[in-house]
PDB file of C-alpha atoms and ligand atoms in Angstrom:
ATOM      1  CA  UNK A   8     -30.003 -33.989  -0.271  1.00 67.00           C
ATOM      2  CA  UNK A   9     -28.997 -32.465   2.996  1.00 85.00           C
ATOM      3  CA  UNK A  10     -26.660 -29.284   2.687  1.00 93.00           C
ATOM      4  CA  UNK A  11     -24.873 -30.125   5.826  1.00 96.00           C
ATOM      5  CA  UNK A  12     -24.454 -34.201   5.307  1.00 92.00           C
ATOM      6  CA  UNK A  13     -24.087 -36.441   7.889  1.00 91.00           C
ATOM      7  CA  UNK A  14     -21.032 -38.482   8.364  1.00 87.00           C
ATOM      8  CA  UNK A  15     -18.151 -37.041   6.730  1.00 92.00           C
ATOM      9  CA  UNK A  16     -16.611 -34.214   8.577  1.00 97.00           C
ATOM     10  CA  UNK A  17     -18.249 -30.845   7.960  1.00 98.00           C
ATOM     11  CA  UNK A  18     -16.298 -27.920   6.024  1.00 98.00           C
ATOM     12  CA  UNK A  19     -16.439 -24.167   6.146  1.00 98.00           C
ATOM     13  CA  UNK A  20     -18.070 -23.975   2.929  1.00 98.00           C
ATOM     14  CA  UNK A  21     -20.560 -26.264   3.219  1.00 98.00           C
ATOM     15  CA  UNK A  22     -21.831 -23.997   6.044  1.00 98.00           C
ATOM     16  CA  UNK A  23     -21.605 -21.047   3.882  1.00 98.00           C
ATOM     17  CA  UNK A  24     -23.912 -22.820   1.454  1.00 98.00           C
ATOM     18  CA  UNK A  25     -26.342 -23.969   4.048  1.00 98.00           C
ATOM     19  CA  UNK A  26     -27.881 -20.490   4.430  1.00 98.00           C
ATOM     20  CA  UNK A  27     -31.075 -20.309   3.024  1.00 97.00           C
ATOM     21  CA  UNK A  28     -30.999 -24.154   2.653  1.00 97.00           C
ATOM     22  CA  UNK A  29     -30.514 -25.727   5.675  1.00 98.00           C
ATOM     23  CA  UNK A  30     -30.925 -24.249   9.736  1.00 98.00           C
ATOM     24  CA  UNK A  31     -27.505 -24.649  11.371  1.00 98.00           C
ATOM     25  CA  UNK A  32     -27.394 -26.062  14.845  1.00 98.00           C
ATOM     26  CA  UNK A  33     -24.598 -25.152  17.173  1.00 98.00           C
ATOM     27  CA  UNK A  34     -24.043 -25.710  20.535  1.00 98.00           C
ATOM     28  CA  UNK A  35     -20.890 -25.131  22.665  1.00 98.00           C
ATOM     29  CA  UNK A  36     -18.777 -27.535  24.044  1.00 98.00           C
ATOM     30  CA  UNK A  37     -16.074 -28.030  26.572  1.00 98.00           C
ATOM     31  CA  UNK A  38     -14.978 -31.287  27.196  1.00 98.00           C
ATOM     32  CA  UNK A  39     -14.464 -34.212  25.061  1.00 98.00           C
ATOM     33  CA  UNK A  40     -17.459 -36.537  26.571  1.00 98.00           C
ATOM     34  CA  UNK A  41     -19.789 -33.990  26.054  1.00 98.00           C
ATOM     35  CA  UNK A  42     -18.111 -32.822  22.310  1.00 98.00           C
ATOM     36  CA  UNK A  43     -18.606 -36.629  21.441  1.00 98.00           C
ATOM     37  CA  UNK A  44     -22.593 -36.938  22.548  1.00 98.00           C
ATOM     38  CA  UNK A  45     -23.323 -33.733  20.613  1.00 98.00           C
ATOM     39  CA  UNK A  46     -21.169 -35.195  17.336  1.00 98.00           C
ATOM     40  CA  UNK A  47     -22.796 -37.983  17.471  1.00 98.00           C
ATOM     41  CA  UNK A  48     -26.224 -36.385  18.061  1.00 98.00           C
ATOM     42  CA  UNK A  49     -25.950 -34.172  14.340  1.00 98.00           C
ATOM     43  CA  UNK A  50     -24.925 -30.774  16.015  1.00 98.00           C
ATOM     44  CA  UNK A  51     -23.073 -28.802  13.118  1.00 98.00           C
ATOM     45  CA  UNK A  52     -20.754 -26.458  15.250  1.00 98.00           C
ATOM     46  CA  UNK A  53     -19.000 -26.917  18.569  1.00 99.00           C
ATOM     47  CA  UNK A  54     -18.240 -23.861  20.474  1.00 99.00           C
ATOM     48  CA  UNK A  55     -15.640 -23.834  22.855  1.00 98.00           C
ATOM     49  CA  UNK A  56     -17.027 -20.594  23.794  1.00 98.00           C
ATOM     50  CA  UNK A  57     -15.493 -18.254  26.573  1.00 98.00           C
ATOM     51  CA  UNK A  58     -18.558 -19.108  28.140  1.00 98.00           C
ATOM     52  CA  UNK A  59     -16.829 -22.329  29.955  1.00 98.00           C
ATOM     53  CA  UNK A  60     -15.719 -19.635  32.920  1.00 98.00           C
ATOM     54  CA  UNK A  61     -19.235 -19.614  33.534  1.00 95.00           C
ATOM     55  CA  UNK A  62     -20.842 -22.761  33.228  1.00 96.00           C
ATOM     56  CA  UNK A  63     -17.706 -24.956  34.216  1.00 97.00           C
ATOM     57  CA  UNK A  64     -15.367 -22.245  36.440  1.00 97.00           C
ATOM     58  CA  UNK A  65     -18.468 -21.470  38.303  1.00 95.00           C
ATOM     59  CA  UNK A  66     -17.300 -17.230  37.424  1.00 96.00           C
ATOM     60  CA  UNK A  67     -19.454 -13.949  37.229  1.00 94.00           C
ATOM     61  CA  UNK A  68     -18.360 -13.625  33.792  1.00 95.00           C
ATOM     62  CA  UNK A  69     -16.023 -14.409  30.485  1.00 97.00           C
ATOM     63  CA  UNK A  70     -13.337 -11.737  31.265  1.00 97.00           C
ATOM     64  CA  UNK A  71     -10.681 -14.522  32.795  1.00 97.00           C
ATOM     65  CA  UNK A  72     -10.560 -16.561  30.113  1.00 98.00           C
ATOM     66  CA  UNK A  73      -6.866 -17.365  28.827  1.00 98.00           C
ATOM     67  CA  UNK A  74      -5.412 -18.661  25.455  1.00 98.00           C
ATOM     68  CA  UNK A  75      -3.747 -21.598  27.779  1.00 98.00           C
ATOM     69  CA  UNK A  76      -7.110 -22.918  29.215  1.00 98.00           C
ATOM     70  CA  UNK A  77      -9.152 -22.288  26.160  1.00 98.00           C
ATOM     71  CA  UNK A  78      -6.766 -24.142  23.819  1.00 98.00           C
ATOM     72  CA  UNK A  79      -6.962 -27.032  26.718  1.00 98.00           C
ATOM     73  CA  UNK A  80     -10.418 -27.685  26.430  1.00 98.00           C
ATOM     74  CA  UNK A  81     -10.649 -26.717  22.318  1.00 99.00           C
ATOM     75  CA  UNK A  82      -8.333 -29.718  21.933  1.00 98.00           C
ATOM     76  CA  UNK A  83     -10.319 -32.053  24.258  1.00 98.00           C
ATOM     77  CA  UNK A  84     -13.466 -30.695  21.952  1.00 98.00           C
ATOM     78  CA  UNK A  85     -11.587 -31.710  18.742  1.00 98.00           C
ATOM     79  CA  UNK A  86     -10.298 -35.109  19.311  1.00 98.00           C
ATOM     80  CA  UNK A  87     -14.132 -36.060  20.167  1.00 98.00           C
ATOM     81  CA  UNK A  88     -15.446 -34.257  17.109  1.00 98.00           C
ATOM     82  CA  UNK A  89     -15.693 -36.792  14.726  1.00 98.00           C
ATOM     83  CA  UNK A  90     -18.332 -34.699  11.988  1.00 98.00           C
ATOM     84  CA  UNK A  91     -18.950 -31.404  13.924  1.00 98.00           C
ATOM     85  CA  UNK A  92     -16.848 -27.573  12.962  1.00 98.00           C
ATOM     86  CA  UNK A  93     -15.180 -27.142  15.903  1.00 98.00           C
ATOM     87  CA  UNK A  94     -14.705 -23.226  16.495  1.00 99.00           C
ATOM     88  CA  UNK A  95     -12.767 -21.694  19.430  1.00 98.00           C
ATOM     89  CA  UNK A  96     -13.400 -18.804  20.940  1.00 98.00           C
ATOM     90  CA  UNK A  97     -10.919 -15.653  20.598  1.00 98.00           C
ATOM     91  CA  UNK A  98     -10.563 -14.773  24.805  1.00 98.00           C
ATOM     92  CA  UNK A  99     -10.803 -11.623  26.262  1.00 98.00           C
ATOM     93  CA  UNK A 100      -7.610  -9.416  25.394  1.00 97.00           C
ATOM     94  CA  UNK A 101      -6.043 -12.404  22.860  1.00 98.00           C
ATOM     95  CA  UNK A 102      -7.028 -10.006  20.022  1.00 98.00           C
ATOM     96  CA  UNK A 103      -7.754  -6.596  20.966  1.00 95.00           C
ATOM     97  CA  UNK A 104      -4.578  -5.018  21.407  1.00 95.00           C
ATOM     98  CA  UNK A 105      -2.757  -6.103  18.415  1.00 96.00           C
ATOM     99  CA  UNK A 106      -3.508  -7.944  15.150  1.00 98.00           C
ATOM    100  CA  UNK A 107      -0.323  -9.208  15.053  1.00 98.00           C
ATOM    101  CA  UNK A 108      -1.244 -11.308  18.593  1.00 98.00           C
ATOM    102  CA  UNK A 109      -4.466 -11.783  17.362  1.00 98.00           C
ATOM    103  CA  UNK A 110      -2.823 -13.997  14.763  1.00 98.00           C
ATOM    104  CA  UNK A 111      -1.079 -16.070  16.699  1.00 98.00           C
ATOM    105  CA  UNK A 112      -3.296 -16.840  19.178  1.00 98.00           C
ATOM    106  CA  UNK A 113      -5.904 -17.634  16.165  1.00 98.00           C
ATOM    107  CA  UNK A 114      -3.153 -20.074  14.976  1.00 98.00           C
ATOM    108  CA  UNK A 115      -2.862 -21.247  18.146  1.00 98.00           C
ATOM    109  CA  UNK A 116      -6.585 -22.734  18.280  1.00 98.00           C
ATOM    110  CA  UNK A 117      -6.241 -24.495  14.744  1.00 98.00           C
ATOM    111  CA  UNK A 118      -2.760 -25.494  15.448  1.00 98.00           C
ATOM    112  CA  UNK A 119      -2.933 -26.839  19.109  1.00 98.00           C
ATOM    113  CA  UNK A 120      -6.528 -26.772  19.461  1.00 98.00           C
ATOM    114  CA  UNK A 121      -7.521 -28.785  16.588  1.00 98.00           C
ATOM    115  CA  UNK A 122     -10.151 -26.348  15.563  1.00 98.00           C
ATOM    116  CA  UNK A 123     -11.347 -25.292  12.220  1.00 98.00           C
ATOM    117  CA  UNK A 124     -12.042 -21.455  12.627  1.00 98.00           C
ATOM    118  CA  UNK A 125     -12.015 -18.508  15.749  1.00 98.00           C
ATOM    119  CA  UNK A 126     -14.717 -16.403  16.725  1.00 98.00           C
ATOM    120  CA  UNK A 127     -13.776 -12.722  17.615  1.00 98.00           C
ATOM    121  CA  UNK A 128     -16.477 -10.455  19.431  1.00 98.00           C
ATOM    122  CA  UNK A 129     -17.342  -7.354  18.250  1.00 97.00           C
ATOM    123  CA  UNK A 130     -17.918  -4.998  14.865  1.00 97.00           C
ATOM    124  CA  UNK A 131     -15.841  -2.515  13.227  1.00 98.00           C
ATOM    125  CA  UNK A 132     -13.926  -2.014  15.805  1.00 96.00           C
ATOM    126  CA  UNK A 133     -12.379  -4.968  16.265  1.00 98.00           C
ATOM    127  CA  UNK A 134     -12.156  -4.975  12.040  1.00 98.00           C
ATOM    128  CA  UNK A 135      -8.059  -4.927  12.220  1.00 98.00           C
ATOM    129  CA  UNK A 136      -7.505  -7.915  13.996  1.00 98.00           C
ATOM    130  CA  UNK A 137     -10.614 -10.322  12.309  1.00 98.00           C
ATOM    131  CA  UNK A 138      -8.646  -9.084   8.729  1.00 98.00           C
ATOM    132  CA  UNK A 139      -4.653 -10.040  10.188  1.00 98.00           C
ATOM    133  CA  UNK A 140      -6.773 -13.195  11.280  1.00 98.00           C
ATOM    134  CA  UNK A 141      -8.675 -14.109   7.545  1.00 98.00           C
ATOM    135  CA  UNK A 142      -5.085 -13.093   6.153  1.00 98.00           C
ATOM    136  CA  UNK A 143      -3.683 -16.079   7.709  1.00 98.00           C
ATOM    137  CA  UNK A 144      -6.299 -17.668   6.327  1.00 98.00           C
ATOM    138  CA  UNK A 145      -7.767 -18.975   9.549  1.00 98.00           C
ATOM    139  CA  UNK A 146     -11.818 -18.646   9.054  1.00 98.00           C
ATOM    140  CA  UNK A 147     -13.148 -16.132  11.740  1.00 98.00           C
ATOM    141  CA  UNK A 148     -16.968 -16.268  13.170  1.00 98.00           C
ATOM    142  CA  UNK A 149     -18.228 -12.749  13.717  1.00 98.00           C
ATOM    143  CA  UNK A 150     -20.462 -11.782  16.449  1.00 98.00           C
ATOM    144  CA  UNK A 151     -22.434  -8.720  17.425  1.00 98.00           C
ATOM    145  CA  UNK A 152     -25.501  -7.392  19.281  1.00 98.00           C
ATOM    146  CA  UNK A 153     -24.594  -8.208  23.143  1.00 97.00           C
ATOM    147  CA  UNK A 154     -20.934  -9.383  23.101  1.00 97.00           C
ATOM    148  CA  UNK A 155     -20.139 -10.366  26.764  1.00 95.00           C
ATOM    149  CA  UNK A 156     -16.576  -9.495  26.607  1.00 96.00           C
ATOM    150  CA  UNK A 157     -17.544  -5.759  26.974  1.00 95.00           C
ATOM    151  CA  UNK A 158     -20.629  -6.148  29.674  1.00 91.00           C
ATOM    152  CA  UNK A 159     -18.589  -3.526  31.775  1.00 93.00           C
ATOM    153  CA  UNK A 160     -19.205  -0.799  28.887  1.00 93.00           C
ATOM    154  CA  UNK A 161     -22.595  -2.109  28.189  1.00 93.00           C
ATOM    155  CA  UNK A 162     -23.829  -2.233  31.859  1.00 90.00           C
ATOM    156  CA  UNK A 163     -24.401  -5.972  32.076  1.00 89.00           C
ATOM    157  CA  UNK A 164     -25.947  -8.748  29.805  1.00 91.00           C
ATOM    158  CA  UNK A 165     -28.089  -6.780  28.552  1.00 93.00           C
ATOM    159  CA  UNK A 166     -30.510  -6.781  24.789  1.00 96.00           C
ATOM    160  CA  UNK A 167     -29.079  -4.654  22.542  1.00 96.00           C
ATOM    161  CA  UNK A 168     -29.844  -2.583  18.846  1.00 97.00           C
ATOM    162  CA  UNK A 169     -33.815  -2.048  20.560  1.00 97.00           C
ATOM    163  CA  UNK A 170     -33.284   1.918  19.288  1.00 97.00           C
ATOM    164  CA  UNK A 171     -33.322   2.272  16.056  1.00 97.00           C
ATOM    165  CA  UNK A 172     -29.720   4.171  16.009  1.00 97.00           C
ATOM    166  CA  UNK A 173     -27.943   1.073  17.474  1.00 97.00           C
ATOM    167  CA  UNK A 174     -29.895  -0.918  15.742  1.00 98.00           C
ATOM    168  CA  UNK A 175     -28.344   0.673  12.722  1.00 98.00           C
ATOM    169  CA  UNK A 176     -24.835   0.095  14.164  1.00 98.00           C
ATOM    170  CA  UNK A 177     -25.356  -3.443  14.686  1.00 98.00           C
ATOM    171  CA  UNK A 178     -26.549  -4.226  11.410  1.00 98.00           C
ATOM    172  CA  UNK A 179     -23.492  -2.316   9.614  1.00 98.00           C
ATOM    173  CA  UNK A 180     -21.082  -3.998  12.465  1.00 98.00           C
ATOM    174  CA  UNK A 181     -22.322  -7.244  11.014  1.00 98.00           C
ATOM    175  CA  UNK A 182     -22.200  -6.075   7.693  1.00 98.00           C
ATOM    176  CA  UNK A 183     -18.666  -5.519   7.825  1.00 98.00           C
ATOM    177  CA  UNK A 184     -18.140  -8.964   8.964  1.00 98.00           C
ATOM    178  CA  UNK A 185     -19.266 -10.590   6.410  1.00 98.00           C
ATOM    179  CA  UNK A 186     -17.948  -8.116   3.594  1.00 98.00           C
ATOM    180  CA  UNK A 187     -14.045  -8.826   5.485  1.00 98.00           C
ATOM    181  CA  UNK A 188     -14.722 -12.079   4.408  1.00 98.00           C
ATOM    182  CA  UNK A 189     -16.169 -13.981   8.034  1.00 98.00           C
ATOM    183  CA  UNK A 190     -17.598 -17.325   7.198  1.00 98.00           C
ATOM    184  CA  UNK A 191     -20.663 -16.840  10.259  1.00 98.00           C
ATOM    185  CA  UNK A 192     -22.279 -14.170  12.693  1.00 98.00           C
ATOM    186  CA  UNK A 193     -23.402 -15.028  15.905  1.00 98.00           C
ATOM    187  CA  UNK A 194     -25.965 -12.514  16.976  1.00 98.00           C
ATOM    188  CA  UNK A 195     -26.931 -12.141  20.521  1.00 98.00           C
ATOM    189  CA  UNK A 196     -29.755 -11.113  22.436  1.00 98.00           C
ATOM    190  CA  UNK A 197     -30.988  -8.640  19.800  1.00 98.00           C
ATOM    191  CA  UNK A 198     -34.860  -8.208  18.705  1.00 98.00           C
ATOM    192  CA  UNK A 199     -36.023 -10.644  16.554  1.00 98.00           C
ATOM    193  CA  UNK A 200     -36.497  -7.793  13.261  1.00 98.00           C
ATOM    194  CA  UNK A 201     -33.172  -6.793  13.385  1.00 98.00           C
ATOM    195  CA  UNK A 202     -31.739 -10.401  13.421  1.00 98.00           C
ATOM    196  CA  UNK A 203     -34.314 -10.826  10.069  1.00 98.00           C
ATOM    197  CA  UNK A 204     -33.150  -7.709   8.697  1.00 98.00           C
ATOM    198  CA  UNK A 205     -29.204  -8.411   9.437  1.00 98.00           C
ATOM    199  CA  UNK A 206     -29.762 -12.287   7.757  1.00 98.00           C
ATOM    200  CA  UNK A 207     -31.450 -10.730   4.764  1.00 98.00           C
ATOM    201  CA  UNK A 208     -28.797  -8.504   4.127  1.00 98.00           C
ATOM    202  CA  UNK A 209     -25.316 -10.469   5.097  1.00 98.00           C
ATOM    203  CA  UNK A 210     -24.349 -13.203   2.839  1.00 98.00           C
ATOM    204  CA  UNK A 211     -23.321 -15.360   5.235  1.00 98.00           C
ATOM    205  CA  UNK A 212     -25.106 -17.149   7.933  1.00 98.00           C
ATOM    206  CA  UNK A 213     -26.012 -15.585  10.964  1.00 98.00           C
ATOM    207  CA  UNK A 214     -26.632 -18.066  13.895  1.00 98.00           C
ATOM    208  CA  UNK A 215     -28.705 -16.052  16.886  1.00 98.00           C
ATOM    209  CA  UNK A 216     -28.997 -16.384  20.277  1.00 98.00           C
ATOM    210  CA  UNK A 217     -31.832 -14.814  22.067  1.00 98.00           C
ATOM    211  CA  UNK A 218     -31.780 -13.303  18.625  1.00 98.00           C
ATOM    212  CA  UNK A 219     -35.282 -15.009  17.467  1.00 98.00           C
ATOM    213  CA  UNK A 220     -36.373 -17.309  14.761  1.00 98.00           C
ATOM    214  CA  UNK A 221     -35.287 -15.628  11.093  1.00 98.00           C
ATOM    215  CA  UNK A 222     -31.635 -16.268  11.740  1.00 98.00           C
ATOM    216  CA  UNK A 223     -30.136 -18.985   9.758  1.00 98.00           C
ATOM    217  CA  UNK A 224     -29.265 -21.109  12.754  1.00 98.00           C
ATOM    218  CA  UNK A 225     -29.104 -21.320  16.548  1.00 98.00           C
ATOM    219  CA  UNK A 226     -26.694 -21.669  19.424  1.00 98.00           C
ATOM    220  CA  UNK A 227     -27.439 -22.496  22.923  1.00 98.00           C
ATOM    221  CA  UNK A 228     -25.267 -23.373  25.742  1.00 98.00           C
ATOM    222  CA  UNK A 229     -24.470 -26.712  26.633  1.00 98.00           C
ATOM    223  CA  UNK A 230     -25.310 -26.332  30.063  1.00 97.00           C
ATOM    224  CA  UNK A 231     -28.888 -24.534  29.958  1.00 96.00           C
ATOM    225  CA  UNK A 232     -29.655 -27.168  26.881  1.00 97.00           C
ATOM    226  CA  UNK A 233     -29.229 -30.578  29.257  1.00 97.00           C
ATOM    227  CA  UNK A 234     -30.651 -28.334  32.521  1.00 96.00           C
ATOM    228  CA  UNK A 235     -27.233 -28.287  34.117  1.00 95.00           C
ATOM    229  CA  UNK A 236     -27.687 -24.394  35.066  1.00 88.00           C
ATOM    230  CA  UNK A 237     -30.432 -23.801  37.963  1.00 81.00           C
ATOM    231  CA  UNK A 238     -30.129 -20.603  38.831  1.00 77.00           C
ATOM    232  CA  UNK A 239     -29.857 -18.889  35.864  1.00 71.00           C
ATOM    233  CA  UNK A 240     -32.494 -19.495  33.442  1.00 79.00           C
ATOM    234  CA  UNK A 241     -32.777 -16.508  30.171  1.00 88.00           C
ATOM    235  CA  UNK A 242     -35.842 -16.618  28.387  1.00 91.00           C
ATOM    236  CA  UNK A 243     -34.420 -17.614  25.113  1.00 95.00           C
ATOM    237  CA  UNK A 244     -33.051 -20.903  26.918  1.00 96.00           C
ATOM    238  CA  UNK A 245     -35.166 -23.975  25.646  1.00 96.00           C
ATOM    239  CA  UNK A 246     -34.225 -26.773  28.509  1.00 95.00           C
ATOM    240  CA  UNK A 247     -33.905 -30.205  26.477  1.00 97.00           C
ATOM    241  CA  UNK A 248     -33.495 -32.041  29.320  1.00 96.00           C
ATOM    242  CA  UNK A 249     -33.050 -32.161  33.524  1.00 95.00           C
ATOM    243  CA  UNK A 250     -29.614 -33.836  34.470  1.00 97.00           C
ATOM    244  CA  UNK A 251     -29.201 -31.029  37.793  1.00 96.00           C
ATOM    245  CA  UNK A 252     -32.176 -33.317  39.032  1.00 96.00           C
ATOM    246  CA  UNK A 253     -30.850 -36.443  37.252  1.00 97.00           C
ATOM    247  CA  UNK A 254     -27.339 -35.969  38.925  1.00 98.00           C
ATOM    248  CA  UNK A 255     -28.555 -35.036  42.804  1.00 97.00           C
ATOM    249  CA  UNK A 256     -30.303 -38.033  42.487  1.00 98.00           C
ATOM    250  CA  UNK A 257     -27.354 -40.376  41.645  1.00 98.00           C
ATOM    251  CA  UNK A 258     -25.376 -38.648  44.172  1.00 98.00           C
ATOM    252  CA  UNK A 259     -28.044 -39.270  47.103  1.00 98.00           C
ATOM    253  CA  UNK A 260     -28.654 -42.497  45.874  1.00 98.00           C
ATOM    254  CA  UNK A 261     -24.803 -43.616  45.775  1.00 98.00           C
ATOM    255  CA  UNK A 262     -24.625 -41.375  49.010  1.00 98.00           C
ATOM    256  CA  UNK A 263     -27.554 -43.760  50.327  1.00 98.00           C
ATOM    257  CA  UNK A 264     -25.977 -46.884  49.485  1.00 98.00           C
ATOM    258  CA  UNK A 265     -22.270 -46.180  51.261  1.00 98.00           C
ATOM    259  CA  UNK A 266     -23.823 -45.383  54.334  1.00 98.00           C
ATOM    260  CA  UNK A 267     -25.978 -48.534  54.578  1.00 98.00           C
ATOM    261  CA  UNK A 268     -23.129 -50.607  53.460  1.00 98.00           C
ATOM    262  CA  UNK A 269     -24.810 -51.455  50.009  1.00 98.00           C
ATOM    263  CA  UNK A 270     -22.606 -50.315  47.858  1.00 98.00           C
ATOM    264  CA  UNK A 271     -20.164 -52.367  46.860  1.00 98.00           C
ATOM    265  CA  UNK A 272     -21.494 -56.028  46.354  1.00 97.00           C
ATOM    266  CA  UNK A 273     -19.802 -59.147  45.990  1.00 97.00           C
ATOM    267  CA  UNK A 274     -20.400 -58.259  42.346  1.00 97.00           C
ATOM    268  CA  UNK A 275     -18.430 -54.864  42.457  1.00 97.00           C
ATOM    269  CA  UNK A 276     -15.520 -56.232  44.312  1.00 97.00           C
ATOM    270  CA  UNK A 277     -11.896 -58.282  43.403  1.00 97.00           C
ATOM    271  CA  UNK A 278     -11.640 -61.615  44.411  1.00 96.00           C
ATOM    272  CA  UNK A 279      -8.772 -63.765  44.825  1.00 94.00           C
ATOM    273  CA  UNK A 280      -8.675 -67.010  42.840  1.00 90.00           C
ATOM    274  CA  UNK A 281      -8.183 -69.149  45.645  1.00 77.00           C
ATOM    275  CA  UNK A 282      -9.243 -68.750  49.404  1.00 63.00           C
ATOM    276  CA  UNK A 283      -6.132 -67.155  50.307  1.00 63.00           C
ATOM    277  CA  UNK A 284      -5.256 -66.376  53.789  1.00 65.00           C
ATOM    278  CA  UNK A 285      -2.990 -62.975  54.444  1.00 66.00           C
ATOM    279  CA  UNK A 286      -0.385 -63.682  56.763  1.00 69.00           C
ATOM    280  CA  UNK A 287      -0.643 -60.886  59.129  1.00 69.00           C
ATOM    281  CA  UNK A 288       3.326 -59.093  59.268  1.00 65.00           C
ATOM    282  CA  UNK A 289       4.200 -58.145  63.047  1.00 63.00           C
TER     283      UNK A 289
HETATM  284  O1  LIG B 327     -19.043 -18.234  24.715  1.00 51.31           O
HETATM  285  C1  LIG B 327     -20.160 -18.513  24.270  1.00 51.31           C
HETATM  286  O2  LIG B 327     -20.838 -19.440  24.734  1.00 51.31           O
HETATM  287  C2  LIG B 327     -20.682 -17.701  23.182  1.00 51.31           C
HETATM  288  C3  LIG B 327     -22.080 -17.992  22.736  1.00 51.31           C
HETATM  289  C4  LIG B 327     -23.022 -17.327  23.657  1.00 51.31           C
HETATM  290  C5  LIG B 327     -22.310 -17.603  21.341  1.00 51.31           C
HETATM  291  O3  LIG B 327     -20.027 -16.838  22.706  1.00 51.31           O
END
């Protein structure tokens, strides 16, 4: 029997006891149309990740994020979500300075949003807040390796943990996830050994991203998934599908059939029941 069953809404530990079992599939969403395809298509976690500044704002990065507009589209993600966790993503500066803010704006995504859990970037160092947040008992995602809030420190999106000294730090920032009590780590764009090596030794799953095969699930974008992205394409992005193309081409099509008058038919239009003659008003 499947680990993570289809139909019945998923729960926290169910995904705990996937690891080892079952691959975990999560992909982030924004919107509710999009939330309600991927329900319906089997994906275990929605991500309202931070992520939307980029692939929907059209923004260099995830720094201008805000509790108002994340809880916004984490709500439209949860009414759609019919099976799927739905996890919202802790914005830049919502949980850094203080754990007692970090707590409310965690309660904030289960209570407004409609989410099940937060996810929190960083290790140790962010340690005070992810503890105020489990102490509220709102599950927290970890996540560690490249953590775009801090690209400015890092020096861009860059791999990270390829030394063997950060390596090290990565694997005991993720280590003290999971012993706070974190129910998942998402690891990013680290080598695939390390990922192995963190999986083996956290309890908990670890879901990778550019982070190789070993970890005990995956998480893509929405946008790179169904080709929506052009530009920018990462080598650990596997394209499912083209809809850039698929949408330009309904768009010059539609465009195509205003200009030549074609669009709308008799079909497409209102009728009045009887031939009925406007009186014109001088
Ligand atoms: O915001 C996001 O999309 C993320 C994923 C890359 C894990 O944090």
């Amino acid at each position: 029997m499947s680990v993570l069953p289809e139909g019945d809404p998923l729960t926290i530990p169910q995904l705990v006891a996937a690891k080892g079992r079952e691959k975990i599939a999560m992909m982030t969403a924004y919107d509710a149309p999009a939330a309600a395809l991927l329900d319906a298509a089997g994906i275990d976690v929605l991500l309202v990740g931070d992520s939307v500044e980029m692939a929907v704002y059209g923004e260099p990065n995830t720094l201008t994020a805000t509790m108002d507009s994340m809880i916004r589209h984490a709500r439209a993600v949860s009414r759609a979500a019919k099976r799927a966790i739905v996890v919202g993503d802790m914005p830049f500066l919502s949980y850094q300075a203080e754990p007692a803010r970090a707590v409310e704006n965690a309660g904030r995504f289960l209570a407004e949003g409609g989410c099940s859990a937060v996810k929190v970037e960083g290790g140790r160092r962010v340690l005070p807040a992810v503890e105020a947040i489990l102490a509220a008992d709102i599950p927290v995602m970890g996540h560690v390796g490249l953590t775009p809030q801090s690209y400015r420190k890092l020096g861009g999106f860059k791999v990270q943990g390829r030394e063997a000294g950060s390596a090290r730090q990565i694997l005991e920032d993720a280590q003290a996830l999971a012993q706070a009590g974190c129910f998942a780590i998402v690891l990013e764009c680290v080598p695939e050994a390390l990922a192995a090596e963190i999986t083996q030794q956290v309890e908990v799953p670890t879901i990778g991203i550019g982070a190789g095969g070993e970890c005990d699930g995956q998480v893509l974008v929405f946008h790179d998934v169904v080709g929506l992205t052009r530009d920018l394409r990462p080598r650990f992005v596997r394209r499912y599908a083209d809809l850039s193309t698929a949408i330009e081409e309904a768009a010059r099509a539609f465009r195509r059939d205003v200009k030549s008058g074609n669009f709308p038919s008799a079909d497409e239009s209102f009728h009045a029941r009887k031939a009925t003659t406007l009186r014109r008003v001088h």
